Tab-separated table of C-alpha atoms and ligand atoms in Angstrom:
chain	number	residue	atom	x	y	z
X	280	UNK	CA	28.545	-23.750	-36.625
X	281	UNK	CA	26.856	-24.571	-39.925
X	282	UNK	CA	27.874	-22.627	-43.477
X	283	UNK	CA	24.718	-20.414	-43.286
X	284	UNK	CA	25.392	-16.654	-43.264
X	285	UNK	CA	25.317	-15.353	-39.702
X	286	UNK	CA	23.578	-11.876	-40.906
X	287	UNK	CA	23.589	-10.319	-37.105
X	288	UNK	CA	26.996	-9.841	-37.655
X	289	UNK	CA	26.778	-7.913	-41.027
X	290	UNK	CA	26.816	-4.213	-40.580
X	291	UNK	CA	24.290	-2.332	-42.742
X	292	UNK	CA	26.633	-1.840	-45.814
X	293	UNK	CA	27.358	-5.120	-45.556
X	294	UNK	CA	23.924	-6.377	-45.740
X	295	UNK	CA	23.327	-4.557	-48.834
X	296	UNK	CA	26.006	-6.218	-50.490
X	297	UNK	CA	25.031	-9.405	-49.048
X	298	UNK	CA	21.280	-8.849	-50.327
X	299	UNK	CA	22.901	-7.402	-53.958
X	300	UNK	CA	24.817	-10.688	-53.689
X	301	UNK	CA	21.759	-12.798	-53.220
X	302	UNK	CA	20.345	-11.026	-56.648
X	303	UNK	CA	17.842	-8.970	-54.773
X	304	UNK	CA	17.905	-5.246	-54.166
X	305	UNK	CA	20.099	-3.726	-51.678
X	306	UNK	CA	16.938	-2.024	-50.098
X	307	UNK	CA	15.814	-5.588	-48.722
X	308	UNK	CA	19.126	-5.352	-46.639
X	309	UNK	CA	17.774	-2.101	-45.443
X	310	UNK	CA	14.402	-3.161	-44.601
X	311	UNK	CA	16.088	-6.820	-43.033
X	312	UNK	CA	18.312	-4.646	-40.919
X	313	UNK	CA	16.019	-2.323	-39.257
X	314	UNK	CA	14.024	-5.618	-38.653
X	315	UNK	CA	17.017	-7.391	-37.197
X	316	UNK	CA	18.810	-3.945	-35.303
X	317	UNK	CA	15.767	-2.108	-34.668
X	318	UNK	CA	12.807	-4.333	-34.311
X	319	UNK	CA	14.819	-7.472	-32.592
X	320	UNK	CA	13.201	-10.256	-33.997
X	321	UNK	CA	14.730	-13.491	-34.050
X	322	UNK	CA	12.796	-15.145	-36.978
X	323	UNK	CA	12.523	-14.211	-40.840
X	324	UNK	CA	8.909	-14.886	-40.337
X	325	UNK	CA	8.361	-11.833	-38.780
X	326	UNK	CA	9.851	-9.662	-41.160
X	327	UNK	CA	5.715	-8.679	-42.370
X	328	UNK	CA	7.256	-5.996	-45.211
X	329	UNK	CA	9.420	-8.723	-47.163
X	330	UNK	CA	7.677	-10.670	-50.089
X	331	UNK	CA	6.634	-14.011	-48.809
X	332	UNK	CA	9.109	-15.713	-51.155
X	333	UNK	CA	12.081	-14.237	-50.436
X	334	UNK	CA	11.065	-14.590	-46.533
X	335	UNK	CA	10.602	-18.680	-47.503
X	336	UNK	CA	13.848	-18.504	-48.570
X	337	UNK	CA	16.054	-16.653	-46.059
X	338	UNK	CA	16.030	-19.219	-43.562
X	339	UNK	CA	17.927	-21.854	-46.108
X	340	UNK	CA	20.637	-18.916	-46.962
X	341	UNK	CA	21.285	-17.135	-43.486
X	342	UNK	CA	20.807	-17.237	-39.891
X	343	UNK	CA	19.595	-15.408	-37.015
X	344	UNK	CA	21.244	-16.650	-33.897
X	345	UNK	CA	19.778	-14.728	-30.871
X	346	UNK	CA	21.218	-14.790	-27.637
X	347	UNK	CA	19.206	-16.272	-25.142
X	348	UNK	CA	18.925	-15.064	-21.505
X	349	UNK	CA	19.892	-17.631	-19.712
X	350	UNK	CA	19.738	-16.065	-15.792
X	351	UNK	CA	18.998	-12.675	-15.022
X	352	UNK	CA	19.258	-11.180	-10.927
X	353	UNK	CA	18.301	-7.692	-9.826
X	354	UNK	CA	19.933	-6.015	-7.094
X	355	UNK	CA	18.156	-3.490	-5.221
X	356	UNK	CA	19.438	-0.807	-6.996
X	357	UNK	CA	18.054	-1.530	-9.936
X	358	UNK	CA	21.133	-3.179	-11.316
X	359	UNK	CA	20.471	-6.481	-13.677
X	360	UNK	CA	22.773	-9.024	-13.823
X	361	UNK	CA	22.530	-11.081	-16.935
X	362	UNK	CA	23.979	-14.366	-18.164
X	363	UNK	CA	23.534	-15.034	-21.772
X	364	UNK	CA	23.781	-18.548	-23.768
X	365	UNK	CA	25.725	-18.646	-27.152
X	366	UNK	CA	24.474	-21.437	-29.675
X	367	UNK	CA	27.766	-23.321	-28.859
X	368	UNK	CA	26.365	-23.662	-24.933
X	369	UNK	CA	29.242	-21.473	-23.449
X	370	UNK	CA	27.709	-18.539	-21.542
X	371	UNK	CA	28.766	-15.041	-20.943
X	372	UNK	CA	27.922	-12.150	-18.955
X	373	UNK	CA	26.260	-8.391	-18.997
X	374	UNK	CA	25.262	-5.849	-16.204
X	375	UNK	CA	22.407	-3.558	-16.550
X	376	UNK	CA	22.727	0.002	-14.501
X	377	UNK	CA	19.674	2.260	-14.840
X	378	UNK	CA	19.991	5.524	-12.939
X	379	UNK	CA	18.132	9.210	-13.681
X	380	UNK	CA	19.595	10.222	-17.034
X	381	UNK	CA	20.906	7.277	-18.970
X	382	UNK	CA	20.765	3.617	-18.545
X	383	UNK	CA	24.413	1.841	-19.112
X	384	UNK	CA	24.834	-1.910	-20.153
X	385	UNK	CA	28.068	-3.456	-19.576
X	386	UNK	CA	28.996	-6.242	-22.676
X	387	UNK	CA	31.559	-9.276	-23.011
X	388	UNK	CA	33.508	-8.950	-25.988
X	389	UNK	CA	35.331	-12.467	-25.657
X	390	UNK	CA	34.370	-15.625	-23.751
X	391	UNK	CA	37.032	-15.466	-21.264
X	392	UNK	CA	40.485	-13.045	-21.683
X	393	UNK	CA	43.920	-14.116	-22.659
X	394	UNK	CA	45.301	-11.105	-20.879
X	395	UNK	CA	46.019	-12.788	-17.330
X	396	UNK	CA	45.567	-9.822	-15.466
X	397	UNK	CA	46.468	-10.964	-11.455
X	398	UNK	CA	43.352	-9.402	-10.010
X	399	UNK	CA	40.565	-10.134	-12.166
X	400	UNK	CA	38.058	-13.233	-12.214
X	401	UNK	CA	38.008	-13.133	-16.296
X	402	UNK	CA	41.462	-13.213	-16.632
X	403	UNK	CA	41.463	-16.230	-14.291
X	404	UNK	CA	39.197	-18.522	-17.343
X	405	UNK	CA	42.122	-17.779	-20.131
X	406	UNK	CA	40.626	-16.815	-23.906
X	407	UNK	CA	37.928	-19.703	-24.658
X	408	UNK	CA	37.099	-17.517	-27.880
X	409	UNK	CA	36.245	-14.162	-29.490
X	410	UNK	CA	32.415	-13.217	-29.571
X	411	UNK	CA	31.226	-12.509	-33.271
X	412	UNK	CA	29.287	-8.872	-33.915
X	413	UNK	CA	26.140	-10.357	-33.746
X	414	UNK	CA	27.235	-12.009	-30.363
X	415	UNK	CA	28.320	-8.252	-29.432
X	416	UNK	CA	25.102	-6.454	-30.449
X	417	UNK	CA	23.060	-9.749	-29.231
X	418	UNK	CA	23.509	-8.569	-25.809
X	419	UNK	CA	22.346	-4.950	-26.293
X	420	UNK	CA	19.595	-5.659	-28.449
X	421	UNK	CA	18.257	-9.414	-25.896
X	422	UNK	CA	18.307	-6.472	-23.175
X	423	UNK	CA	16.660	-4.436	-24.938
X	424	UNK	CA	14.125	-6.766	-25.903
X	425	UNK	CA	13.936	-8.066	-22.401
X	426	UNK	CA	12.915	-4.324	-20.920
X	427	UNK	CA	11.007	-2.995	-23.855
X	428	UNK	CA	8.498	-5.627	-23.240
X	429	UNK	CA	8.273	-3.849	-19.844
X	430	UNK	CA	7.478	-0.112	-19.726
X	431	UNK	CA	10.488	1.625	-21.343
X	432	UNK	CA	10.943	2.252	-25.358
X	433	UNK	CA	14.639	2.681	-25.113
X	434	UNK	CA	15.789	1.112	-22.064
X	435	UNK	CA	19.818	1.423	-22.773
X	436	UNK	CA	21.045	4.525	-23.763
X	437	UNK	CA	24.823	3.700	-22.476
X	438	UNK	CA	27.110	0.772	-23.244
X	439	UNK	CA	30.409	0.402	-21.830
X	440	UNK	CA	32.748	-2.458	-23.317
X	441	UNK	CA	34.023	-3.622	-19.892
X	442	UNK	CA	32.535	-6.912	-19.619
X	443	UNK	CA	34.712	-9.825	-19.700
X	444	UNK	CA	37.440	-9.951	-22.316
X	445	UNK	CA	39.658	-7.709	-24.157
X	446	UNK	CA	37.830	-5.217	-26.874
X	447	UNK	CA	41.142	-4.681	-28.742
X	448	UNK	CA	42.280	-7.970	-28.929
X	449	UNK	CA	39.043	-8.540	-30.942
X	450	UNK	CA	38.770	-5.357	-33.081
X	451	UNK	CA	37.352	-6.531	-35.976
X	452	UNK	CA	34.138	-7.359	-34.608
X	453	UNK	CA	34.007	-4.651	-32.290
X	454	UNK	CA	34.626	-2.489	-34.904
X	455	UNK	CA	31.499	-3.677	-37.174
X	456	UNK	CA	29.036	-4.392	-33.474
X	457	UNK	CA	30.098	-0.672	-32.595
X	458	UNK	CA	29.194	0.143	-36.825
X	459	UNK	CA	25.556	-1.453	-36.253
X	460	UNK	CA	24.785	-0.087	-32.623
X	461	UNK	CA	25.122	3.684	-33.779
X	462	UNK	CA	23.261	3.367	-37.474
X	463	UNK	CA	20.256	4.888	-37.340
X	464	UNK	CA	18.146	2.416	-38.553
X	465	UNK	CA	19.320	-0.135	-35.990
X	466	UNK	CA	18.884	0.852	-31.845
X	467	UNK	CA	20.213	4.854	-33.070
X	468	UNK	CA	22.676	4.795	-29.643
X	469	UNK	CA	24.451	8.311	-29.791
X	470	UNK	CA	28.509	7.798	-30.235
X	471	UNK	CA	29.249	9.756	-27.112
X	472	UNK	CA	27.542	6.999	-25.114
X	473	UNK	CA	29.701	4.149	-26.179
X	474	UNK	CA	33.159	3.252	-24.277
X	475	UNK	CA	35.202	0.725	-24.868
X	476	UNK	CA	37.762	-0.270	-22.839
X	477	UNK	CA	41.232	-1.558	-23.347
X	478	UNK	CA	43.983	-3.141	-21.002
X	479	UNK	CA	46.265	-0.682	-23.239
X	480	UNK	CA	47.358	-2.961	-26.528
X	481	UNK	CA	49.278	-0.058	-28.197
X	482	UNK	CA	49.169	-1.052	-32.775
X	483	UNK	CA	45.348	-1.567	-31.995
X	484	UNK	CA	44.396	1.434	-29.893
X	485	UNK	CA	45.845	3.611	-32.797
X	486	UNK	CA	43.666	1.528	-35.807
X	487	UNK	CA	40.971	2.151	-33.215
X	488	UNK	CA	40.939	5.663	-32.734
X	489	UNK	CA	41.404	6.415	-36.884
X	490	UNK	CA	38.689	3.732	-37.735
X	491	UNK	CA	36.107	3.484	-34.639
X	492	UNK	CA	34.228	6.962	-34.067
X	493	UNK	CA	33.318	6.192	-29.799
X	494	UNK	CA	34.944	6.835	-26.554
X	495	UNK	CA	38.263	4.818	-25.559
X	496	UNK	CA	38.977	3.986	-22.162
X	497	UNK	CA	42.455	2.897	-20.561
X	498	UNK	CA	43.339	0.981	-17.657
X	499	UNK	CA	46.267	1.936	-16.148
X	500	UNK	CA	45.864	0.504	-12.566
X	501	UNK	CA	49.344	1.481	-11.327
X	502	UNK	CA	51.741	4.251	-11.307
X	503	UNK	CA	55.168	2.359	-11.587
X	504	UNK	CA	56.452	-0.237	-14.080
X	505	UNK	CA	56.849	-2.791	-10.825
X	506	UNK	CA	53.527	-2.475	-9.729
X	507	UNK	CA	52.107	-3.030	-13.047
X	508	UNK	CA	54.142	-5.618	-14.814
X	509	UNK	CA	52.969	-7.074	-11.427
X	510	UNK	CA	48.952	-6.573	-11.858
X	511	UNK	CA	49.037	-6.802	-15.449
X	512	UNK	CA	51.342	-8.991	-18.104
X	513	UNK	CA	50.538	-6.979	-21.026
X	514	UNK	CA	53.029	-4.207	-19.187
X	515	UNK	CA	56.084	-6.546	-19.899
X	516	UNK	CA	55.639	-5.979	-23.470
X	517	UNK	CA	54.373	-2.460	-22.867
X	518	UNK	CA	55.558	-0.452	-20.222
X	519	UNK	CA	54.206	2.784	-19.204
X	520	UNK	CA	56.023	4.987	-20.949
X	521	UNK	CA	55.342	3.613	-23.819
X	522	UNK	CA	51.697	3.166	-23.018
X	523	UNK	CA	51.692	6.840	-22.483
X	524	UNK	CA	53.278	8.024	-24.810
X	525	UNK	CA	51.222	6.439	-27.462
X	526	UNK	CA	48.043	7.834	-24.998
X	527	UNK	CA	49.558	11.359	-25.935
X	528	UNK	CA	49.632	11.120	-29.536
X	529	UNK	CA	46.432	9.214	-30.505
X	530	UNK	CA	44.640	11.276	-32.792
X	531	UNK	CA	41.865	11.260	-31.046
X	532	UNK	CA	38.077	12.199	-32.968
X	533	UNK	CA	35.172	14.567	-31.458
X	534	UNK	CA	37.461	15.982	-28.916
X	535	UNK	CA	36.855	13.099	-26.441
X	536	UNK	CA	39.272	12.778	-23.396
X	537	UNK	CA	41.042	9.501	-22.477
X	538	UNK	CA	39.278	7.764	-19.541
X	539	UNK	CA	41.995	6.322	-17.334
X	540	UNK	CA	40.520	3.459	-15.136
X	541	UNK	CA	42.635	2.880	-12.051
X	542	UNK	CA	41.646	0.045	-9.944
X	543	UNK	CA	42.420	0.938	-6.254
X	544	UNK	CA	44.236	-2.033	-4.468
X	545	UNK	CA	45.003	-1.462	-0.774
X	546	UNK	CA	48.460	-0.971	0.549
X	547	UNK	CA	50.133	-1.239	-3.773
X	548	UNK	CA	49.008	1.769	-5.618
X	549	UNK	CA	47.245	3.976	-3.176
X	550	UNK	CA	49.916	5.667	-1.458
X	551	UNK	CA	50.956	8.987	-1.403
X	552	UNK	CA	53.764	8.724	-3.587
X	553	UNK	CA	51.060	6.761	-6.109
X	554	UNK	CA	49.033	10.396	-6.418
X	555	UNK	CA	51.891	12.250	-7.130
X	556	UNK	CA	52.880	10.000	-9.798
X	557	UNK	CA	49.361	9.484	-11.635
X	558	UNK	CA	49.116	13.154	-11.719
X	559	UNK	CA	52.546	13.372	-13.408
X	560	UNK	CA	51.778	10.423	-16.281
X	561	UNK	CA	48.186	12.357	-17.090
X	562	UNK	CA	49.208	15.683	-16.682
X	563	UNK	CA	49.518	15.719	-20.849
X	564	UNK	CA	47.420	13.379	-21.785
X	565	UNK	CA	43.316	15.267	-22.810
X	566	UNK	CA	42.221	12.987	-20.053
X	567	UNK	CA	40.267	11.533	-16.863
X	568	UNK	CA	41.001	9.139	-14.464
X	569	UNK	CA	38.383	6.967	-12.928
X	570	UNK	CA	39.133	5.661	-9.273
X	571	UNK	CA	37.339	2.045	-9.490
X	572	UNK	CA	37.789	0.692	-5.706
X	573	UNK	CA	38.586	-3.113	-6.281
X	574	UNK	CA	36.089	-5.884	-6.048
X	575	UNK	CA	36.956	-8.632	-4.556
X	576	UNK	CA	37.531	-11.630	-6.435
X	577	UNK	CA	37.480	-15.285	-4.424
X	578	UNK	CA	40.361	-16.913	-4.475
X	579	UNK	CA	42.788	-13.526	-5.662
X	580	UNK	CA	45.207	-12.170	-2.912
X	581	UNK	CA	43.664	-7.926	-3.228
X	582	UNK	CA	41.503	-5.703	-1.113
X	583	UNK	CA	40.554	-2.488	-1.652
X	584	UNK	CA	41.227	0.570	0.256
X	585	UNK	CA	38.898	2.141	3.043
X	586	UNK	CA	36.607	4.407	1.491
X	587	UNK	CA	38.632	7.308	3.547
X	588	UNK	CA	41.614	6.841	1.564
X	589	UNK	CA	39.808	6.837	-1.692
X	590	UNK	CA	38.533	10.071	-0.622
X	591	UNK	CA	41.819	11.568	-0.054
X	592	UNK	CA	43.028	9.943	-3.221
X	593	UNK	CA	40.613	11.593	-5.535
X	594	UNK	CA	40.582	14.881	-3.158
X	595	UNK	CA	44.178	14.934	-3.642
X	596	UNK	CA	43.890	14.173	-7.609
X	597	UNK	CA	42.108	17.264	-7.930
X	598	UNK	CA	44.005	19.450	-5.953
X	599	UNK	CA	47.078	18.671	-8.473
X	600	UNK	CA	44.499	19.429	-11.429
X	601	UNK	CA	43.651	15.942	-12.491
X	602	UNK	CA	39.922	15.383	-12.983
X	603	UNK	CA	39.322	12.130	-11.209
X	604	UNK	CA	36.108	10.434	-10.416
X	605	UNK	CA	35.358	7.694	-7.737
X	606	UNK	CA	33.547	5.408	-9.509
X	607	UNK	CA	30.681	3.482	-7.338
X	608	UNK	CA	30.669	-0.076	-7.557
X	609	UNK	CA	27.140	-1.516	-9.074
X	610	UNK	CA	26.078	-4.473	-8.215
X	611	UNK	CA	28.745	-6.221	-6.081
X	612	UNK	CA	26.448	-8.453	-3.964
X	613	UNK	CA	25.880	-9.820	-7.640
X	614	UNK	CA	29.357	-10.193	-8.111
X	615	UNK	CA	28.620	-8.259	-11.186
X	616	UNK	CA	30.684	-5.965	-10.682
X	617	UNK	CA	33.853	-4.856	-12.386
X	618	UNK	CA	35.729	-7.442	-13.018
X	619	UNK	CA	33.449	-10.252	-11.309
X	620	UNK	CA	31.844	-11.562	-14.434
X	621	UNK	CA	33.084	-14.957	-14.760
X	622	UNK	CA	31.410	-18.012	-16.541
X	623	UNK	CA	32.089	-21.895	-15.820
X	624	UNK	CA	32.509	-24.359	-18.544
X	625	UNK	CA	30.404	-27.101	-17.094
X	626	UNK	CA	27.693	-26.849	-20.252
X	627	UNK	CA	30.294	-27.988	-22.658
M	239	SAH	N1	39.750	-5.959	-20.868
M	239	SAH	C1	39.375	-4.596	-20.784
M	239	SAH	C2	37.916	-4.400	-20.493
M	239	SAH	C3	37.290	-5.315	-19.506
M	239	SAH	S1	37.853	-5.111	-17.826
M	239	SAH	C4	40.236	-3.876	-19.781
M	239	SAH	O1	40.964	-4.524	-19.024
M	239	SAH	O2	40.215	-2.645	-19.776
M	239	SAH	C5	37.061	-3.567	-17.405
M	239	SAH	C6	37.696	-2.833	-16.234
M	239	SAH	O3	37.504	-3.562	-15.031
M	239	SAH	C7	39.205	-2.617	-16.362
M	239	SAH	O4	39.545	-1.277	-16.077
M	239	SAH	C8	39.782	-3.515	-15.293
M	239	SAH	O5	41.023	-3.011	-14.803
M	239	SAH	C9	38.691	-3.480	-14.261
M	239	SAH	N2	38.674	-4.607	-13.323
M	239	SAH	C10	38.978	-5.884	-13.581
M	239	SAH	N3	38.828	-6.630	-12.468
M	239	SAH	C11	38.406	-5.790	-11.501
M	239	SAH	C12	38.039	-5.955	-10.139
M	239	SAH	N4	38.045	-7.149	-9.551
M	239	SAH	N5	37.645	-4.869	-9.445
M	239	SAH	C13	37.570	-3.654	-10.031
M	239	SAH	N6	37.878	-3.442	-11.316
M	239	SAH	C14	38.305	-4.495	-12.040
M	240	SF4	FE1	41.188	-9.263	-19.497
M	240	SF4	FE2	40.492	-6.771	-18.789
M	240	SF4	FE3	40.331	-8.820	-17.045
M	240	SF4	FE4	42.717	-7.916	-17.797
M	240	SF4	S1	41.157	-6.766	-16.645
M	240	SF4	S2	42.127	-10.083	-17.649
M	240	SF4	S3	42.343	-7.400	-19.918
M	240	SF4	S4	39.151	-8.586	-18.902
């Protein structure tokens, strides 16, 4: 990457500074973010409100590196899958679910995962590298861009951090893409419709919650310390009690509950002793758990229950006074769902 600025990634305070820094006034960084959050463009040229010198001379300072949408397949329920090309060639992936009230888009945070998880096809590449903001909000705002051209105004009202990689384990720029996605000069998204969702890495889910004002999801995925460490590395250095515990004291902001993901993997953690035990680790937490049946992943050794026991599962959830939701998979013959999104290497 060359020494220019990359100003996508600057959160409106920052591009003030940066602007102040520049020895213009801080309301050019206004004006350049609404035209950079906002408007989407991709080139200084279009930025019609900025004196013609100061738009001659942007380009030699800074840069605006857009995403570009590589592939993009609809499914015939509406859900988009998108792949999206980085300026380095590597490639990651987003899903697009519309549906009556709100519209959610699923984002990568990282190029890959470090966390090795056993049953998902992101785990499966290792960490190739961390996004940057701009990478982050370059996937809401390409979408955006992508639809608005169609009929809609604001086509994404959602987004859910559970593309591939882990949010936490790149907080920093999550932190300032999250920053830039709710300012109202950039796309205005409301902070209850932002989730981001971590495999559970305990220092950074507490900075998270004090610093980063949106929804925080967990994923459990089992119910015993066996199972887990089994599914999921990360519970050799933190096992569930732990992981709970910490759950229970996060100081958490705007009331929000927990959302405990729990991927369903036939014949390990959906027995009956498996509902009795969920209900007894959330029973204290301000929290929900959401049943995610697994998607199958070529290659990794899972299935997912019948859609019977998943029933019973939830059905049984509720009856012990946990509120549990099945969540439907989107866009599986995609393979873009949950954990599916998975990106070769061959462009490098
Ligand atoms: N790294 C973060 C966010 C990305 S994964 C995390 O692990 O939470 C988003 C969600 O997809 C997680 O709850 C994860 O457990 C789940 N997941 C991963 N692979 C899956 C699969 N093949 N089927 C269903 N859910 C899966
Ligand atoms: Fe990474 Fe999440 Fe996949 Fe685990 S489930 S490997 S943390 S993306």
């Amino acid at each position: 990457m060359d020494e220019k600025n990359d100003i996508l990634s600057l959160t409106f305070d920052e591009l003030q500074d940066y602007f102040a820094d520049i020895g213009e006034k801080p309301f050019r960084g206004r004006q350049v973010f609404r035209w950079l959050h906002n408007r989407c463009v991709a080139d200084f040229d279009e930025m019609t409100d900025l004196a013609k010198d100061l738009r001659q001379r942007l380009p030699d300072l800074a840069r605006i590196t857009r995403l570009e949408i590589t592939e993009e397949q609809l499914a015939e329920d509406g859900t988009r899958k998108y792949r999206f090309g980085l300026h380095d060639g590597l490639e990651i992936e987003g899903v697009f679910m519309p549906e009556a009230k709100r519209a959610t888009l699923c984002i990568s945070t990282q190029v890959g995962c470090a966390m090795g998880c056993a049953f998902c096809a992101t785990g499966t590449m290792g960490l190739v590298r961390n996004l940057s903001a701009g990478e982050i909000v370059g996937q809401v705002e390409a979408v955006v861009s992508a639809l608005r051209d169609g009929a809609q105004d604001r086509p994404v009202s959602n987004v859910v951090f559970m593309g591939m990689g882990e949010p936490l384990a790149n907080l920093d720029a999550v932190a300032s893409a999250v920053d830039i996605l709710l300012h109202p000069m950039g796309l205005n998204l409301g902070r209850r419709h932002l989730t981001v969702s971590t495999v559970g890495l305990l220092p950074a889910m507490e900075r998270f919650v004090r610093e980063v004002p949106v929804r925080l999801a967990v994923s459990l995925n089992a119910t015993t310390d066996e199972q887990r460490s089994r599914l999921m590395p990360i519970n050799r250095k933190h096992p569930i009690a732990e992981l709970m515990k910490t759950c229970r004291n996060l100081p958490l902001q705007q009331n929000y509950r927990i959302t405990f993901e729990y991927v369903m993997f036939k014949g390990i953690n959906d027995q009956d002793e498996d509902i009795e035990r969920l209900a007894r680790l959330v029973k204290d937490v301000h929290a929900k758990v959401n049943l995610i049946p697994y998607n199958p992943c070529e290659g990794l050794p899972f299935e997912a229950p019948d859609e019977a026991r998943v029933r019973v599962f939830a059905d049984r959830l509720s009856d012990l006074h946990v509120t549990a939701m099945v969540r439907r998979s989107r866009g599986d013959k995609l393979k873009a769902a949950c954990g599916q999104l998975v990106t070769g290497l061959k462009s490098l």
